[in-house]
Amino acid sequence: MYAEVHEVITLSPTLLRVVLTGGTLSQFEGSDATDAYINAQFLPADSPVTVPFEADDLDGLDPSMRPRPRRFTIRKWDAEQQRLDIDFVSHGEHGYAGAWAKRAQPGDRLQFKGPGGSYRPSDTVDWHLFVGDESAFGAIGASLDSLPASSRALVFAIVDDDEHEIDFPSNADVTVHWLHRSTAADPETVLAETVADATFPEGSFDVFVHGEASEVRSVRKHLVAERGVDPDRASISAYWRRNHTDEDWRRVKREWMMAQSRDV
Ligand SMILES: Cc1cc2nc3c(=O)[nH]c(=O)nc-3n(C[C@H](O)[C@H](O)[C@H](O)COP(=O)(O)OP(=O)(O)OC[C@H]3O[C@@H](n4cnc5c(N)ncnc54)[C@H](O)[C@@H]3O)c2cc1C
């Protein structure tokens, strides 16, 4: 399946909403999950392959020219308009996906499979907890969009500084705690420390924690050890890992997750 870039909207200095339309989107089936994601294929800059391509087209291709798979959350799927919004972190020239989004022009094509996904805010809890960095804002935004006016949510969101904060429209009663890497004593631990210091509302809550691996792991440890969260009922996962490409991360992820499960 593939679609074409319709427009690119700058949400913050490092977050770009790529709006996809056309291609084969008429065959796309949306998902009820608010963390639904596609598995997209990003082509190296000088790859001879063009979208759409078949598996056979990759036969004999130099490994350096092969498409790189990356997962990206569906911020919004508008079935009527056949419009797919995806919020990409633009984290510099390293890698494939972020750099692709930075360069994306109307008419550029993206090939993908999906969607997958598993989380949707529970309708039986008193409130919802969301913790994450920019890579999780698509899922957090889609989740907040889905909440009814009667519900309540607490969001801990980490960005570089106040220019990187974005809107999270919702009918629910939402409190967003913005954390800034630029002023944090330690930008890699401030997320977990702030969650640990926070006073949570009374009552039952569900949990969505996604973003950088070591930050997610520290938040998980706190929530399970100190707040009685059942890890099997919480949506907690590392979307990416600092100083690791996605390929590096996928190679070590299973072992890392086993170590994480032994934390608490
Ligand atoms: C289910 C799922 C859903 C996801 N949804 C989204 C989404 O909606 N939006 C999104 O932006 N990401 C999302 N991610 C994360 C994204 O797939 C990874 O960040 C991926 O590594 C980006 O690929 P790349 O080619 O740009 O960089 P890579 O080639 O993988 O990495 C190059 C370098 O950039 C660094 N890097 C990677 N991601 C980031 C980042 N976010 N911030 C700073 N540095 C980074 C790496 O550590 C590495 O040093 C999701 C991941 C999963 C598993």
PDB file of C-alpha atoms and ligand atoms in Angstrom:
ATOM      1  CA  MET A   1       0.000   0.000   0.000  1.00  0.00           C
ATOM      2  CA  TYR A   2       1.254   3.535  -0.667  1.00  0.00           C
ATOM      3  CA  ALA A   3       0.122   7.153  -0.444  1.00  0.00           C
ATOM      4  CA  GLU A   4       1.349  10.560  -1.564  1.00  0.00           C
ATOM      5  CA  VAL A   5       2.349  13.566   0.491  1.00  0.00           C
ATOM      6  CA  HIS A   6      -0.450  16.133   0.269  1.00  0.00           C
ATOM      7  CA  GLU A   7       1.103  18.695   2.607  1.00  0.00           C
ATOM      8  CA  VAL A   8       3.544  19.052   5.486  1.00  0.00           C
ATOM      9  CA  ILE A   9       2.457  21.100   8.507  1.00  0.00           C
ATOM     10  CA  THR A  10       5.050  22.368  10.977  1.00  0.00           C
ATOM     11  CA  LEU A  11       3.732  21.678  14.508  1.00  0.00           C
ATOM     12  CA  SER A  12       6.941  22.674  16.282  1.00  0.00           C
ATOM     13  CA  PRO A  13      10.590  23.207  15.285  1.00  0.00           C
ATOM     14  CA  THR A  14      11.082  19.415  15.466  1.00  0.00           C
ATOM     15  CA  LEU A  15       7.630  17.964  14.829  1.00  0.00           C
ATOM     16  CA  LEU A  16       6.166  17.750  11.325  1.00  0.00           C
ATOM     17  CA  ARG A  17       2.681  16.562  10.417  1.00  0.00           C
ATOM     18  CA  VAL A  18       2.837  14.790   7.071  1.00  0.00           C
ATOM     19  CA  VAL A  19      -0.596  14.555   5.475  1.00  0.00           C
ATOM     20  CA  LEU A  20      -0.904  11.610   3.079  1.00  0.00           C
ATOM     21  CA  THR A  21      -3.634  11.165   0.479  1.00  0.00           C
ATOM     22  CA  GLY A  22      -4.141   9.310  -2.820  1.00  0.00           C
ATOM     23  CA  GLY A  23      -2.160   6.247  -3.871  1.00  0.00           C
ATOM     24  CA  THR A  24      -3.948   3.120  -2.645  1.00  0.00           C
ATOM     25  CA  LEU A  25      -5.453   4.732   0.485  1.00  0.00           C
ATOM     26  CA  SER A  26      -8.934   3.782  -0.743  1.00  0.00           C
ATOM     27  CA  GLN A  27      -8.025   0.238   0.402  1.00  0.00           C
ATOM     28  CA  PHE A  28      -6.784   1.362   3.822  1.00  0.00           C
ATOM     29  CA  GLU A  29      -8.726   0.063   6.813  1.00  0.00           C
ATOM     30  CA  GLY A  30      -8.563   2.198   9.940  1.00  0.00           C
ATOM     31  CA  SER A  31      -8.192   0.853  13.467  1.00  0.00           C
ATOM     32  CA  ASP A  32      -9.991   1.422  16.765  1.00  0.00           C
ATOM     33  CA  ALA A  33      -6.644   1.572  18.555  1.00  0.00           C
ATOM     34  CA  THR A  34      -5.489   5.100  19.359  1.00  0.00           C
ATOM     35  CA  ASP A  35      -1.854   3.952  19.126  1.00  0.00           C
ATOM     36  CA  ALA A  36      -2.406   2.471  15.660  1.00  0.00           C
ATOM     37  CA  TYR A  37       0.740   2.545  13.564  1.00  0.00           C
ATOM     38  CA  ILE A  38       1.956   1.809  10.083  1.00  0.00           C
ATOM     39  CA  ASN A  39       5.146   0.043   9.153  1.00  0.00           C
ATOM     40  CA  ALA A  40       6.590   2.341   6.496  1.00  0.00           C
ATOM     41  CA  GLN A  41       9.494   1.713   4.125  1.00  0.00           C
ATOM     42  CA  PHE A  42      11.986   4.572   3.729  1.00  0.00           C
ATOM     43  CA  LEU A  43      14.295   4.465   0.743  1.00  0.00           C
ATOM     44  CA  PRO A  44      17.933   5.576   0.987  1.00  0.00           C
ATOM     45  CA  ALA A  45      18.437   8.838  -0.949  1.00  0.00           C
ATOM     46  CA  ASP A  46      20.068   7.302  -4.048  1.00  0.00           C
ATOM     47  CA  SER A  47      18.167   4.007  -4.071  1.00  0.00           C
ATOM     48  CA  PRO A  48      17.156   2.947  -7.608  1.00  0.00           C
ATOM     49  CA  VAL A  49      13.853   1.629  -6.191  1.00  0.00           C
ATOM     50  CA  THR A  50      10.717   3.727  -6.628  1.00  0.00           C
ATOM     51  CA  VAL A  51       7.345   3.533  -4.844  1.00  0.00           C
ATOM     52  CA  PRO A  52       5.278   1.422  -5.337  1.00  0.00           C
ATOM     53  CA  PHE A  53       7.622  -1.560  -5.372  1.00  0.00           C
ATOM     54  CA  GLU A  54       7.159  -5.322  -4.989  1.00  0.00           C
ATOM     55  CA  ALA A  55       9.346  -7.708  -2.977  1.00  0.00           C
ATOM     56  CA  ASP A  56      10.754  -9.021  -6.288  1.00  0.00           C
ATOM     57  CA  ASP A  57      11.997  -5.528  -7.173  1.00  0.00           C
ATOM     58  CA  LEU A  58      14.419  -5.764  -4.243  1.00  0.00           C
ATOM     59  CA  ASP A  59      16.034  -9.010  -5.468  1.00  0.00           C
ATOM     60  CA  GLY A  60      19.761  -8.554  -5.957  1.00  0.00           C
ATOM     61  CA  LEU A  61      19.673  -4.995  -4.651  1.00  0.00           C
ATOM     62  CA  ASP A  62      22.771  -3.800  -2.804  1.00  0.00           C
ATOM     63  CA  PRO A  63      21.881  -3.970   0.941  1.00  0.00           C
ATOM     64  CA  SER A  64      22.722  -0.267   1.347  1.00  0.00           C
ATOM     65  CA  MET A  65      19.946   0.584  -1.146  1.00  0.00           C
ATOM     66  CA  ARG A  66      17.195  -1.474   0.480  1.00  0.00           C
ATOM     67  CA  PRO A  67      14.193   0.220   2.091  1.00  0.00           C
ATOM     68  CA  ARG A  68      14.439   0.747   5.846  1.00  0.00           C
ATOM     69  CA  PRO A  69      11.319  -0.251   7.835  1.00  0.00           C
ATOM     70  CA  ARG A  70      10.172   2.207  10.517  1.00  0.00           C
ATOM     71  CA  ARG A  71       6.982   2.341  12.581  1.00  0.00           C
ATOM     72  CA  PHE A  72       4.934   5.526  12.740  1.00  0.00           C
ATOM     73  CA  THR A  73       1.717   6.249  14.598  1.00  0.00           C
ATOM     74  CA  ILE A  74      -1.427   7.312  12.829  1.00  0.00           C
ATOM     75  CA  ARG A  75      -2.322  10.659  14.371  1.00  0.00           C
ATOM     76  CA  LYS A  76      -5.579  10.667  12.453  1.00  0.00           C
ATOM     77  CA  TRP A  77      -7.262   8.661   9.711  1.00  0.00           C
ATOM     78  CA  ASP A  78     -10.124  10.456   7.974  1.00  0.00           C
ATOM     79  CA  ALA A  79     -11.862   7.667   6.043  1.00  0.00           C
ATOM     80  CA  GLU A  80     -14.217  10.044   4.270  1.00  0.00           C
ATOM     81  CA  GLN A  81     -11.455  12.308   2.953  1.00  0.00           C
ATOM     82  CA  GLN A  82      -9.029   9.355   2.740  1.00  0.00           C
ATOM     83  CA  ARG A  83      -6.454  11.410   4.555  1.00  0.00           C
ATOM     84  CA  LEU A  84      -3.783   9.971   6.844  1.00  0.00           C
ATOM     85  CA  ASP A  85      -1.953  12.303   9.266  1.00  0.00           C
ATOM     86  CA  ILE A  86       1.365  11.249  10.779  1.00  0.00           C
ATOM     87  CA  ASP A  87       3.458  13.358  13.156  1.00  0.00           C
ATOM     88  CA  PHE A  88       7.182  12.819  12.514  1.00  0.00           C
ATOM     89  CA  VAL A  89       9.966  13.875  14.841  1.00  0.00           C
ATOM     90  CA  SER A  90      12.488  15.689  12.687  1.00  0.00           C
ATOM     91  CA  HIS A  91      15.664  14.857  14.631  1.00  0.00           C
ATOM     92  CA  GLY A  92      18.340  15.965  12.182  1.00  0.00           C
ATOM     93  CA  GLU A  93      19.957  14.436   9.130  1.00  0.00           C
ATOM     94  CA  HIS A  94      20.775  11.046  10.726  1.00  0.00           C
ATOM     95  CA  GLY A  95      18.590   8.131   9.751  1.00  0.00           C
ATOM     96  CA  TYR A  96      15.868   7.772   7.154  1.00  0.00           C
ATOM     97  CA  ALA A  97      12.369   8.540   8.420  1.00  0.00           C
ATOM     98  CA  GLY A  98      12.949  11.851  10.197  1.00  0.00           C
ATOM     99  CA  ALA A  99      15.129  13.076   7.315  1.00  0.00           C
ATOM    100  CA  TRP A 100      12.470  11.968   4.796  1.00  0.00           C
ATOM    101  CA  ALA A 101       9.781  13.980   6.616  1.00  0.00           C
ATOM    102  CA  LYS A 102      12.051  17.027   6.693  1.00  0.00           C
ATOM    103  CA  ARG A 103      12.534  16.867   2.911  1.00  0.00           C
ATOM    104  CA  ALA A 104       8.974  15.741   2.073  1.00  0.00           C
ATOM    105  CA  GLN A 105       7.266  17.601  -0.766  1.00  0.00           C
ATOM    106  CA  PRO A 106       3.743  17.253  -2.166  1.00  0.00           C
ATOM    107  CA  GLY A 107       3.660  14.244  -4.481  1.00  0.00           C
ATOM    108  CA  ASP A 108       6.409  12.286  -2.656  1.00  0.00           C
ATOM    109  CA  ARG A 109       5.337   8.694  -2.077  1.00  0.00           C
ATOM    110  CA  LEU A 110       5.492   6.498   1.013  1.00  0.00           C
ATOM    111  CA  GLN A 111       4.942   2.738   0.951  1.00  0.00           C
ATOM    112  CA  PHE A 112       3.675   1.007   4.077  1.00  0.00           C
ATOM    113  CA  LYS A 113       1.836  -1.904   5.675  1.00  0.00           C
ATOM    114  CA  GLY A 114      -0.661  -1.854   8.510  1.00  0.00           C
ATOM    115  CA  PRO A 115      -2.159  -0.715  10.669  1.00  0.00           C
ATOM    116  CA  GLY A 116      -1.148  -2.493  13.886  1.00  0.00           C
ATOM    117  CA  GLY A 117      -1.886  -1.210  17.392  1.00  0.00           C
ATOM    118  CA  SER A 118      -3.407  -2.282  20.678  1.00  0.00           C
ATOM    119  CA  TYR A 119      -4.174   0.598  23.062  1.00  0.00           C
ATOM    120  CA  ARG A 120      -7.378   2.510  23.482  1.00  0.00           C
ATOM    121  CA  PRO A 121      -8.244   4.470  26.647  1.00  0.00           C
ATOM    122  CA  SER A 122     -10.315   2.314  29.001  1.00  0.00           C
ATOM    123  CA  ASP A 123     -13.888   3.468  29.610  1.00  0.00           C
ATOM    124  CA  THR A 124     -13.964   1.909  33.082  1.00  0.00           C
ATOM    125  CA  VAL A 125     -11.248   3.930  34.865  1.00  0.00           C
ATOM    126  CA  ASP A 126     -11.513   7.259  36.711  1.00  0.00           C
ATOM    127  CA  TRP A 127      -8.693   8.924  34.776  1.00  0.00           C
ATOM    128  CA  HIS A 128      -5.927   8.318  32.226  1.00  0.00           C
ATOM    129  CA  LEU A 129      -2.165   8.769  32.521  1.00  0.00           C
ATOM    130  CA  PHE A 130      -0.056   9.597  29.440  1.00  0.00           C
ATOM    131  CA  VAL A 131       3.739   9.957  29.522  1.00  0.00           C
ATOM    132  CA  GLY A 132       5.968  10.452  26.507  1.00  0.00           C
ATOM    133  CA  ASP A 133       8.232  12.430  24.224  1.00  0.00           C
ATOM    134  CA  GLU A 134       7.558  13.797  20.734  1.00  0.00           C
ATOM    135  CA  SER A 135       7.568  10.324  19.160  1.00  0.00           C
ATOM    136  CA  ALA A 136       4.498   9.475  21.252  1.00  0.00           C
ATOM    137  CA  PHE A 137       2.596  12.716  20.636  1.00  0.00           C
ATOM    138  CA  GLY A 138       0.697  11.164  17.709  1.00  0.00           C
ATOM    139  CA  ALA A 139      -0.644   8.398  19.938  1.00  0.00           C
ATOM    140  CA  ILE A 140      -1.228  10.700  22.926  1.00  0.00           C
ATOM    141  CA  GLY A 141      -3.017  13.201  20.660  1.00  0.00           C
ATOM    142  CA  ALA A 142      -5.206  10.504  19.077  1.00  0.00           C
ATOM    143  CA  SER A 143      -6.043   9.127  22.539  1.00  0.00           C
ATOM    144  CA  LEU A 144      -6.979  12.558  23.925  1.00  0.00           C
ATOM    145  CA  ASP A 145      -9.096  13.183  20.794  1.00  0.00           C
ATOM    146  CA  SER A 146     -11.061  10.029  21.546  1.00  0.00           C
ATOM    147  CA  LEU A 147     -11.898  10.837  25.183  1.00  0.00           C
ATOM    148  CA  PRO A 148     -15.421  11.958  26.105  1.00  0.00           C
ATOM    149  CA  ALA A 149     -16.044  15.233  27.965  1.00  0.00           C
ATOM    150  CA  SER A 150     -16.737  13.332  31.191  1.00  0.00           C
ATOM    151  CA  SER A 151     -13.212  11.906  31.381  1.00  0.00           C
ATOM    152  CA  ARG A 152     -10.011  13.215  32.851  1.00  0.00           C
ATOM    153  CA  ALA A 153      -6.374  12.867  31.728  1.00  0.00           C
ATOM    154  CA  LEU A 154      -2.951  13.765  33.066  1.00  0.00           C
ATOM    155  CA  VAL A 155      -0.140  14.134  30.500  1.00  0.00           C
ATOM    156  CA  PHE A 156       3.617  14.364  31.148  1.00  0.00           C
ATOM    157  CA  ALA A 157       5.246  15.440  27.894  1.00  0.00           C
ATOM    158  CA  ILE A 158       8.935  16.169  27.347  1.00  0.00           C
ATOM    159  CA  VAL A 159      10.221  18.570  24.665  1.00  0.00           C
ATOM    160  CA  ASP A 160      13.283  20.786  24.168  1.00  0.00           C
ATOM    161  CA  ASP A 161      11.699  24.060  25.339  1.00  0.00           C
ATOM    162  CA  ASP A 162       8.403  25.971  25.305  1.00  0.00           C
ATOM    163  CA  GLU A 163       8.623  26.571  21.532  1.00  0.00           C
ATOM    164  CA  HIS A 164       8.292  22.810  21.086  1.00  0.00           C
ATOM    165  CA  GLU A 165       5.014  22.496  22.994  1.00  0.00           C
ATOM    166  CA  ILE A 166       1.995  21.613  20.843  1.00  0.00           C
ATOM    167  CA  ASP A 167      -1.793  21.675  21.236  1.00  0.00           C
ATOM    168  CA  PHE A 168      -3.579  18.520  22.333  1.00  0.00           C
ATOM    169  CA  PRO A 169      -7.244  19.192  21.480  1.00  0.00           C
ATOM    170  CA  SER A 170      -9.709  17.151  23.556  1.00  0.00           C
ATOM    171  CA  ASN A 171     -13.216  17.284  24.985  1.00  0.00           C
ATOM    172  CA  ALA A 172     -11.861  15.780  28.198  1.00  0.00           C
ATOM    173  CA  ASP A 173     -10.500  17.576  31.244  1.00  0.00           C
ATOM    174  CA  VAL A 174      -6.789  17.404  30.345  1.00  0.00           C
ATOM    175  CA  THR A 175      -3.820  18.691  32.356  1.00  0.00           C
ATOM    176  CA  VAL A 176      -0.524  18.723  30.459  1.00  0.00           C
ATOM    177  CA  HIS A 177       2.758  19.009  32.383  1.00  0.00           C
ATOM    178  CA  TRP A 178       5.379  20.198  29.902  1.00  0.00           C
ATOM    179  CA  LEU A 179       8.977  19.299  30.755  1.00  0.00           C
ATOM    180  CA  HIS A 180      11.902  21.043  29.063  1.00  0.00           C
ATOM    181  CA  ARG A 181      15.172  19.289  28.301  1.00  0.00           C
ATOM    182  CA  SER A 182      16.921  22.645  27.853  1.00  0.00           C
ATOM    183  CA  THR A 183      16.473  23.646  31.494  1.00  0.00           C
ATOM    184  CA  ALA A 184      16.485  20.215  33.176  1.00  0.00           C
ATOM    185  CA  ALA A 185      19.412  19.348  35.433  1.00  0.00           C
ATOM    186  CA  ASP A 186      19.454  15.983  33.646  1.00  0.00           C
ATOM    187  CA  PRO A 187      17.304  15.871  30.494  1.00  0.00           C
ATOM    188  CA  GLU A 188      17.390  12.065  30.464  1.00  0.00           C
ATOM    189  CA  THR A 189      15.952  11.582  33.971  1.00  0.00           C
ATOM    190  CA  VAL A 190      13.619  14.568  34.378  1.00  0.00           C
ATOM    191  CA  LEU A 191      10.596  12.749  32.949  1.00  0.00           C
ATOM    192  CA  ALA A 192      10.685   9.891  35.463  1.00  0.00           C
ATOM    193  CA  GLU A 193      11.574  12.220  38.342  1.00  0.00           C
ATOM    194  CA  THR A 194       8.641  14.523  37.581  1.00  0.00           C
ATOM    195  CA  VAL A 195       6.182  11.630  37.318  1.00  0.00           C
ATOM    196  CA  ALA A 196       7.536  10.255  40.606  1.00  0.00           C
ATOM    197  CA  ASP A 197       7.088  13.617  42.350  1.00  0.00           C
ATOM    198  CA  ALA A 198       3.571  14.209  40.995  1.00  0.00           C
ATOM    199  CA  THR A 199       0.402  13.935  43.032  1.00  0.00           C
ATOM    200  CA  PHE A 200      -1.951  11.706  41.074  1.00  0.00           C
ATOM    201  CA  PRO A 201      -5.747  12.227  41.127  1.00  0.00           C
ATOM    202  CA  GLU A 202      -7.786   9.855  43.283  1.00  0.00           C
ATOM    203  CA  GLY A 203      -9.241   6.721  41.749  1.00  0.00           C
ATOM    204  CA  SER A 204      -8.327   4.115  39.172  1.00  0.00           C
ATOM    205  CA  PHE A 205      -6.304   4.956  36.084  1.00  0.00           C
ATOM    206  CA  ASP A 206      -4.908   3.372  32.943  1.00  0.00           C
ATOM    207  CA  VAL A 207      -1.376   3.950  31.709  1.00  0.00           C
ATOM    208  CA  PHE A 208       0.217   4.874  28.369  1.00  0.00           C
ATOM    209  CA  VAL A 209       4.000   5.427  28.462  1.00  0.00           C
ATOM    210  CA  HIS A 210       5.970   5.537  25.193  1.00  0.00           C
ATOM    211  CA  GLY A 211       9.108   7.260  23.941  1.00  0.00           C
ATOM    212  CA  GLU A 212      12.864   6.920  24.479  1.00  0.00           C
ATOM    213  CA  ALA A 213      13.897   3.536  25.897  1.00  0.00           C
ATOM    214  CA  SER A 214      15.750   4.509  29.082  1.00  0.00           C
ATOM    215  CA  GLU A 215      13.170   7.180  29.960  1.00  0.00           C
ATOM    216  CA  VAL A 216      10.294   4.747  29.436  1.00  0.00           C
ATOM    217  CA  ARG A 217      12.087   2.137  31.540  1.00  0.00           C
ATOM    218  CA  SER A 218      12.566   4.524  34.475  1.00  0.00           C
ATOM    219  CA  VAL A 219       8.930   5.639  34.368  1.00  0.00           C
ATOM    220  CA  ARG A 220       7.776   2.012  34.213  1.00  0.00           C
ATOM    221  CA  LYS A 221       9.946   1.096  37.202  1.00  0.00           C
ATOM    222  CA  HIS A 222       8.440   3.890  39.260  1.00  0.00           C
ATOM    223  CA  LEU A 223       4.834   3.177  38.257  1.00  0.00           C
ATOM    224  CA  VAL A 224       5.095  -0.549  38.971  1.00  0.00           C
ATOM    225  CA  ALA A 225       7.171  -0.306  42.160  1.00  0.00           C
ATOM    226  CA  GLU A 226       5.652   2.808  43.730  1.00  0.00           C
ATOM    227  CA  ARG A 227       2.169   3.254  42.264  1.00  0.00           C
ATOM    228  CA  GLY A 228       0.970  -0.345  42.104  1.00  0.00           C
ATOM    229  CA  VAL A 229       0.569  -0.373  38.318  1.00  0.00           C
ATOM    230  CA  ASP A 230       0.203  -3.871  36.842  1.00  0.00           C
ATOM    231  CA  PRO A 231       2.711  -3.904  33.922  1.00  0.00           C
ATOM    232  CA  ASP A 232       0.618  -6.487  32.075  1.00  0.00           C
ATOM    233  CA  ARG A 233      -2.338  -4.105  31.994  1.00  0.00           C
ATOM    234  CA  ALA A 234      -0.383  -0.986  31.085  1.00  0.00           C
ATOM    235  CA  SER A 235       0.641   0.199  27.611  1.00  0.00           C
ATOM    236  CA  ILE A 236       4.368   0.803  28.072  1.00  0.00           C
ATOM    237  CA  SER A 237       6.958   0.501  25.324  1.00  0.00           C
ATOM    238  CA  ALA A 238      10.150   2.029  24.020  1.00  0.00           C
ATOM    239  CA  TYR A 239       9.605   3.527  20.566  1.00  0.00           C
ATOM    240  CA  TRP A 240      13.268   4.377  20.011  1.00  0.00           C
ATOM    241  CA  ARG A 241      16.601   4.349  21.823  1.00  0.00           C
ATOM    242  CA  ARG A 242      19.135   7.139  22.157  1.00  0.00           C
ATOM    243  CA  ASN A 243      22.305   6.595  20.059  1.00  0.00           C
ATOM    244  CA  HIS A 244      20.749   3.565  18.341  1.00  0.00           C
ATOM    245  CA  THR A 245      19.331   3.429  14.850  1.00  0.00           C
ATOM    246  CA  ASP A 246      16.080   1.519  14.588  1.00  0.00           C
ATOM    247  CA  GLU A 247      18.030  -1.458  13.194  1.00  0.00           C
ATOM    248  CA  ASP A 248      20.446  -1.376  16.185  1.00  0.00           C
ATOM    249  CA  TRP A 249      17.528  -1.082  18.573  1.00  0.00           C
ATOM    250  CA  ARG A 250      15.531  -3.962  17.094  1.00  0.00           C
ATOM    251  CA  ARG A 251      18.633  -6.179  17.366  1.00  0.00           C
ATOM    252  CA  VAL A 252      18.891  -5.735  21.141  1.00  0.00           C
ATOM    253  CA  LYS A 253      15.276  -4.939  22.044  1.00  0.00           C
ATOM    254  CA  ARG A 254      14.159  -8.439  23.109  1.00  0.00           C
ATOM    255  CA  GLU A 255      17.042  -8.865  25.546  1.00  0.00           C
ATOM    256  CA  TRP A 256      16.572  -5.302  26.827  1.00  0.00           C
ATOM    257  CA  MET A 257      12.887  -5.945  27.468  1.00  0.00           C
ATOM    258  CA  MET A 258      13.682  -9.108  29.404  1.00  0.00           C
ATOM    259  CA  ALA A 259      16.067  -7.092  31.566  1.00  0.00           C
ATOM    260  CA  GLN A 260      13.364  -4.427  31.994  1.00  0.00           C
ATOM    261  CA  SER A 261      10.843  -7.025  33.153  1.00  0.00           C
ATOM    262  CA  ARG A 262      13.311  -8.021  35.890  1.00  0.00           C
ATOM    263  CA  ASP A 263      13.506  -4.399  37.179  1.00  0.00           C
ATOM    264  CA  VAL A 264      10.294  -4.861  39.143  1.00  0.00           C
TER     265      VAL A 264
HETATM  266  C1  LIG B   1       4.881   1.481  17.341  1.00  0.00           C
HETATM  267  C2  LIG B   1       5.770   2.709  17.106  1.00  0.00           C
HETATM  268  C3  LIG B   1       5.211   3.925  16.782  1.00  0.00           C
HETATM  269  C4  LIG B   1       6.019   5.055  16.559  1.00  0.00           C
HETATM  270  N1  LIG B   1       5.429   6.242  16.217  1.00  0.00           N
HETATM  271  C5  LIG B   1       6.211   7.326  15.945  1.00  0.00           C
HETATM  272  C6  LIG B   1       5.619   8.550  15.529  1.00  0.00           C
HETATM  273  O1  LIG B   1       4.394   8.684  15.349  1.00  0.00           O
HETATM  274  N2  LIG B   1       6.448   9.605  15.292  1.00  0.00           N
HETATM  275  C7  LIG B   1       7.820   9.498  15.438  1.00  0.00           C
HETATM  276  O2  LIG B   1       8.524  10.498  15.187  1.00  0.00           O
HETATM  277  N3  LIG B   1       8.391   8.354  15.837  1.00  0.00           N
HETATM  278  C8  LIG B   1       7.631   7.272  16.071  1.00  0.00           C
HETATM  279  N4  LIG B   1       8.208   6.082  16.449  1.00  0.00           N
HETATM  280  C9  LIG B   1       9.668   6.039  16.612  1.00  0.00           C
HETATM  281  C10 LIG B   1      10.404   5.894  15.273  1.00  0.00           C
HETATM  282  O3  LIG B   1      10.009   4.705  14.616  1.00  0.00           O
HETATM  283  C11 LIG B   1      11.903   5.881  15.593  1.00  0.00           C
HETATM  284  O4  LIG B   1      12.263   7.084  16.239  1.00  0.00           O
HETATM  285  C12 LIG B   1      12.821   5.642  14.404  1.00  0.00           C
HETATM  286  O5  LIG B   1      14.091   5.298  14.907  1.00  0.00           O
HETATM  287  C13 LIG B   1      13.006   6.860  13.510  1.00  0.00           C
HETATM  288  O6  LIG B   1      13.744   6.440  12.378  1.00  0.00           O
HETATM  289  P1  LIG B   1      14.841   7.343  11.638  1.00  0.00           P
HETATM  290  O7  LIG B   1      15.138   6.650  10.356  1.00  0.00           O
HETATM  291  O8  LIG B   1      14.380   8.758  11.586  1.00  0.00           O
HETATM  292  O9  LIG B   1      16.109   7.305  12.588  1.00  0.00           O
HETATM  293  P2  LIG B   1      17.096   6.051  12.848  1.00  0.00           P
HETATM  294  O10 LIG B   1      17.844   5.701  11.612  1.00  0.00           O
HETATM  295  O11 LIG B   1      16.328   4.932  13.483  1.00  0.00           O
HETATM  296  O12 LIG B   1      18.098   6.655  13.943  1.00  0.00           O
HETATM  297  C14 LIG B   1      19.119   7.620  13.608  1.00  0.00           C
HETATM  298  C15 LIG B   1      19.526   8.365  14.890  1.00  0.00           C
HETATM  299  O13 LIG B   1      18.426   9.202  15.305  1.00  0.00           O
HETATM  300  C16 LIG B   1      18.082   8.947  16.653  1.00  0.00           C
HETATM  301  N5  LIG B   1      16.612   9.081  16.811  1.00  0.00           N
HETATM  302  C17 LIG B   1      15.647   8.243  16.381  1.00  0.00           C
HETATM  303  N6  LIG B   1      14.423   8.678  16.744  1.00  0.00           N
HETATM  304  C18 LIG B   1      14.632   9.835  17.434  1.00  0.00           C
HETATM  305  C19 LIG B   1      13.772  10.755  18.082  1.00  0.00           C
HETATM  306  N7  LIG B   1      12.416  10.573  18.116  1.00  0.00           N
HETATM  307  N8  LIG B   1      14.315  11.840  18.696  1.00  0.00           N
HETATM  308  C20 LIG B   1      15.662  12.028  18.694  1.00  0.00           C
HETATM  309  N9  LIG B   1      16.539  11.180  18.103  1.00  0.00           N
HETATM  310  C21 LIG B   1      16.031  10.103  17.480  1.00  0.00           C
HETATM  311  C22 LIG B   1      18.549   7.507  16.908  1.00  0.00           C
HETATM  312  O14 LIG B   1      18.765   7.256  18.276  1.00  0.00           O
HETATM  313  C23 LIG B   1      19.810   7.430  16.069  1.00  0.00           C
HETATM  314  O15 LIG B   1      20.890   7.952  16.800  1.00  0.00           O
HETATM  315  C24 LIG B   1       7.428   4.953  16.687  1.00  0.00           C
HETATM  316  C25 LIG B   1       8.004   3.707  17.022  1.00  0.00           C
HETATM  317  C26 LIG B   1       7.186   2.597  17.239  1.00  0.00           C
HETATM  318  C27 LIG B   1       7.824   1.259  17.594  1.00  0.00           C
END
